[in-house]
CSV table of N, CA and C in Angstrom, one decimal:
chain,number,residue,atom,x,y,z
A,1325,MET,N,124.0,96.9,103.9
A,1325,MET,CA,122.7,96.6,103.8
A,1325,MET,C,121.9,97.8,104.1
A,1326,SER,N,120.8,97.5,103.2
A,1326,SER,CA,119.7,98.7,103.2
A,1326,SER,C,119.0,98.3,104.3
A,1327,ASP,N,118.1,99.2,105.0
A,1327,ASP,CA,116.9,98.8,105.8
A,1327,ASP,C,115.4,99.7,105.4
A,1328,PRO,N,114.9,99.0,104.4
A,1328,PRO,CA,113.8,99.9,103.9
A,1328,PRO,C,113.1,100.7,104.9
A,1329,ILE,N,112.5,99.8,105.7
A,1329,ILE,CA,111.7,100.4,106.9
A,1329,ILE,C,112.2,101.5,107.7
A,1330,LYS,N,113.5,101.5,107.9
A,1330,LYS,CA,113.9,102.5,108.6
A,1330,LYS,C,114.3,103.9,107.7
A,1331,THR,N,114.6,103.5,106.4
A,1331,THR,CA,114.7,104.6,105.4
A,1331,THR,C,113.4,105.1,105.3
A,1332,VAL,N,112.4,104.5,105.0
A,1332,VAL,CA,111.0,105.0,104.6
A,1332,VAL,C,110.4,105.5,105.9
A,1333,SER,N,110.6,105.2,107.3
A,1333,SER,CA,110.4,105.8,108.7
A,1333,SER,C,110.9,107.4,108.6
A,1334,MET,N,112.2,107.4,108.2
A,1334,MET,CA,112.9,108.6,108.3
A,1334,MET,C,112.4,109.7,107.4
A,1335,ILE,N,112.0,109.2,106.2
A,1335,ILE,CA,111.3,109.9,105.2
A,1335,ILE,C,110.0,110.7,105.5
A,1336,SER,N,109.1,109.6,106.2
A,1336,SER,CA,108.0,109.8,106.8
A,1336,SER,C,107.8,111.0,107.6
A,1337,ALA,N,108.9,110.6,108.8
A,1337,ALA,CA,108.9,111.4,109.7
A,1337,ALA,C,109.3,112.9,109.2
A,1338,PHE,N,110.4,112.9,108.5
A,1338,PHE,CA,110.7,114.4,107.9
A,1338,PHE,C,109.5,115.0,107.0
A,1339,PHE,N,108.7,114.2,106.2
A,1339,PHE,CA,107.5,114.5,105.6
A,1339,PHE,C,106.7,115.4,106.6
A,1340,ASP,N,106.3,114.6,107.5
A,1340,ASP,CA,105.4,115.0,108.4
A,1340,ASP,C,105.8,116.6,109.2
A,1341,ILE,N,107.0,116.7,109.5
A,1341,ILE,CA,107.6,118.1,109.7
A,1341,ILE,C,107.5,118.8,108.9
A,1342,ILE,N,108.0,118.5,107.8
A,1342,ILE,CA,107.9,119.9,106.6
A,1342,ILE,C,106.7,120.1,106.0
A,1343,SER,N,105.5,119.0,106.2
A,1343,SER,CA,104.3,119.3,105.5
A,1343,SER,C,103.6,120.7,105.8
A,1344,ASP,N,103.0,121.2,104.8
A,1344,ASP,CA,102.7,122.7,105.0
A,1344,ASP,C,101.0,122.7,105.5
A,1345,GLY,N,101.2,122.3,106.9
A,1345,GLY,CA,100.0,122.5,107.3
A,1345,GLY,C,98.6,121.6,106.8
A,1346,ASP,N,98.9,121.0,106.0
A,1346,ASP,CA,97.7,120.1,105.3
A,1346,ASP,C,97.8,118.9,106.1
A,1347,PRO,N,97.3,118.3,107.2
A,1347,PRO,CA,97.5,117.2,107.7
A,1347,PRO,C,96.8,115.9,106.5
A,1348,GLU,N,95.8,116.3,106.0
A,1348,GLU,CA,95.4,115.1,104.8
A,1348,GLU,C,96.8,114.9,103.9
A,1349,LYS,N,97.1,115.8,103.2
A,1349,LYS,CA,98.2,115.6,102.4
A,1349,LYS,C,99.3,115.0,103.0
A,1350,SER,N,99.9,115.2,104.4
A,1350,SER,CA,100.7,114.6,104.8
A,1350,SER,C,100.6,113.2,105.2
A,1351,ILE,N,99.4,112.7,105.7
A,1351,ILE,CA,99.1,111.3,106.0
A,1351,ILE,C,99.3,110.5,104.5
A,1352,GLU,N,98.3,111.2,103.5
A,1352,GLU,CA,98.8,110.1,102.4
A,1352,GLU,C,99.7,110.2,101.7
A,1353,GLN,N,100.6,111.0,101.8
A,1353,GLN,CA,102.1,111.1,101.4
A,1353,GLN,C,102.5,110.0,102.0
A,1354,ARG,N,102.6,109.9,103.5
A,1354,ARG,CA,103.5,109.1,104.3
A,1354,ARG,C,102.9,107.9,104.1
A,1355,ALA,N,101.8,107.6,104.0
A,1355,ALA,CA,101.2,106.2,103.6
A,1355,ALA,C,101.6,105.7,102.3
A,1356,ARG,N,101.7,106.4,101.5
A,1356,ARG,CA,102.2,105.9,99.9
A,1356,ARG,C,103.7,105.6,100.2
A,1357,PHE,N,104.4,106.2,100.9
A,1357,PHE,CA,105.8,105.5,101.6
A,1357,PHE,C,105.8,104.4,101.7
A,1358,TYR,N,104.9,104.2,103.2
A,1358,TYR,CA,105.2,102.6,103.5
A,1358,TYR,C,104.5,101.5,102.7
A,1359,LYS,N,103.6,102.0,101.6
A,1359,LYS,CA,103.0,101.0,100.8
A,1359,LYS,C,104.2,100.5,99.6
A,1360,THR,N,105.2,101.0,99.8
A,1360,THR,CA,106.3,100.6,98.8
A,1360,THR,C,107.2,99.4,99.7
A,1361,ILE,N,106.7,99.2,100.7
A,1361,ILE,CA,107.6,98.2,101.3
A,1361,ILE,C,107.1,96.7,101.4
A,1362,GLU,N,107.7,96.1,100.9
A,1362,GLU,CA,107.1,94.6,100.5
A,1362,GLU,C,106.7,94.1,102.3
A,1363,GLY,N,105.4,93.5,102.4
A,1363,GLY,CA,105.2,92.9,103.8
A,1363,GLY,C,104.2,93.7,104.6
A,1364,ILE,N,104.4,95.5,104.0
A,1364,ILE,CA,103.4,96.2,105.1
A,1364,ILE,C,102.1,96.3,104.1
A,1365,GLU,N,101.2,95.8,104.9
A,1365,GLU,CA,99.6,95.9,104.1
A,1365,GLU,C,98.8,97.0,105.0
A,1366,PHE,N,98.2,97.6,104.4
A,1366,PHE,CA,97.1,98.5,104.7
A,1366,PHE,C,95.9,97.9,104.9
A,1367,PRO,N,94.9,98.3,105.9
A,1367,PRO,CA,93.5,97.5,105.7
A,1367,PRO,C,92.9,98.1,104.6
A,1368,SER,N,91.9,97.3,104.3
A,1368,SER,CA,91.0,97.5,103.1
A,1368,SER,C,90.1,99.1,103.5
A,1369,ASP,N,89.9,99.0,104.8
A,1369,ASP,CA,89.3,100.3,105.1
A,1369,ASP,C,90.2,101.6,105.3
A,1370,TRP,N,91.0,101.3,105.0
A,1370,TRP,CA,92.2,102.4,105.1
A,1370,TRP,C,91.5,103.8,104.7
A,1371,ASP,N,90.9,104.3,103.6
A,1371,ASP,CA,90.5,105.1,103.0
A,1371,ASP,C,89.6,105.7,104.2
A,1372,ASP,N,88.8,104.9,104.5
A,1372,ASP,CA,87.5,105.4,105.3
A,1372,ASP,C,87.9,105.7,107.1
A,1373,LEU,N,89.0,105.5,107.1
A,1373,LEU,CA,89.4,105.9,108.6
A,1373,LEU,C,89.5,107.3,108.8
A,1374,PRO,N,89.3,107.5,110.3
A,1374,PRO,CA,89.3,109.0,110.5
A,1374,PRO,C,90.9,109.4,110.3
A,1375,LEU,N,91.4,110.6,110.0
A,1375,LEU,CA,92.4,111.0,109.8
A,1375,LEU,C,93.3,111.0,111.1
A,1376,ASP,N,92.6,111.1,112.4
A,1376,ASP,CA,93.4,110.8,113.6
A,1376,ASP,C,93.9,109.5,113.5
A,1377,GLU,N,93.1,108.5,113.3
A,1377,GLU,CA,93.4,107.2,113.4
A,1377,GLU,C,94.4,106.8,112.3
A,1378,LYS,N,94.5,107.3,111.0
A,1378,LYS,CA,95.5,107.3,110.2
A,1378,LYS,C,96.8,107.8,110.8
A,1379,ARG,N,96.7,108.9,111.2
A,1379,ARG,CA,98.0,109.5,111.7
A,1379,ARG,C,98.7,108.6,112.9
A,1380,ARG,N,97.8,108.1,114.0
A,1380,ARG,CA,98.2,107.0,114.9
A,1380,ARG,C,98.9,106.2,114.5
A,1381,ARG,N,98.5,105.2,113.5
A,1381,ARG,CA,98.9,104.0,112.9
A,1381,ARG,C,100.5,104.6,112.2
A,1382,LEU,N,100.2,105.9,111.6
A,1382,LEU,CA,101.6,106.1,110.8
A,1382,LEU,C,102.7,106.5,111.7
A,1383,GLU,N,102.6,106.9,112.7
A,1383,GLU,CA,103.3,107.3,113.8
A,1383,GLU,C,103.9,106.0,114.6
A,1384,LYS,N,103.0,105.5,114.7
A,1384,LYS,CA,103.6,103.9,115.3
A,1384,LYS,C,104.4,103.3,114.3
A,1385,LEU,N,104.4,103.5,113.0
A,1385,LEU,CA,105.3,102.9,112.0
A,1385,LEU,C,106.5,103.3,112.2
A,1386,ASP,N,106.3,104.8,112.3
A,1386,ASP,CA,107.7,105.5,112.3
A,1386,ASP,C,108.7,105.2,113.6
A,1387,ARG,N,107.9,105.3,114.8
A,1387,ARG,CA,108.5,104.7,115.9
A,1387,ARG,C,109.3,103.2,115.8
A,1388,ILE,N,108.5,102.4,115.2
A,1388,ILE,CA,109.1,101.0,114.8
A,1388,ILE,C,110.5,101.3,114.2
A,1389,GLY,N,110.1,101.9,113.1
A,1389,GLY,CA,111.3,102.0,112.0
A,1389,GLY,C,112.5,102.8,112.6
A,1390,LEU,N,112.4,103.8,113.5
A,1390,LEU,CA,113.3,104.5,113.9
A,1390,LEU,C,114.0,103.9,115.2
A,1391,SER,N,113.5,102.9,115.5
A,1391,SER,CA,113.8,102.4,117.1
A,1391,SER,C,115.1,101.5,117.0
């Protein structure tokens, strides 16, 4: 049986490693992966959050999925 959160977490963590130094591109791509999972909802003000806050939240999702 497939675990979509674990799969997306692995892809997200990998993409963060291979991103070419563009934190905004990395964060938006990683968020796009998570948005494909049913039941995960992003706040309505996601686009207004600072990059550091977005990164912090995505890293928590990665840790949850990879644990």
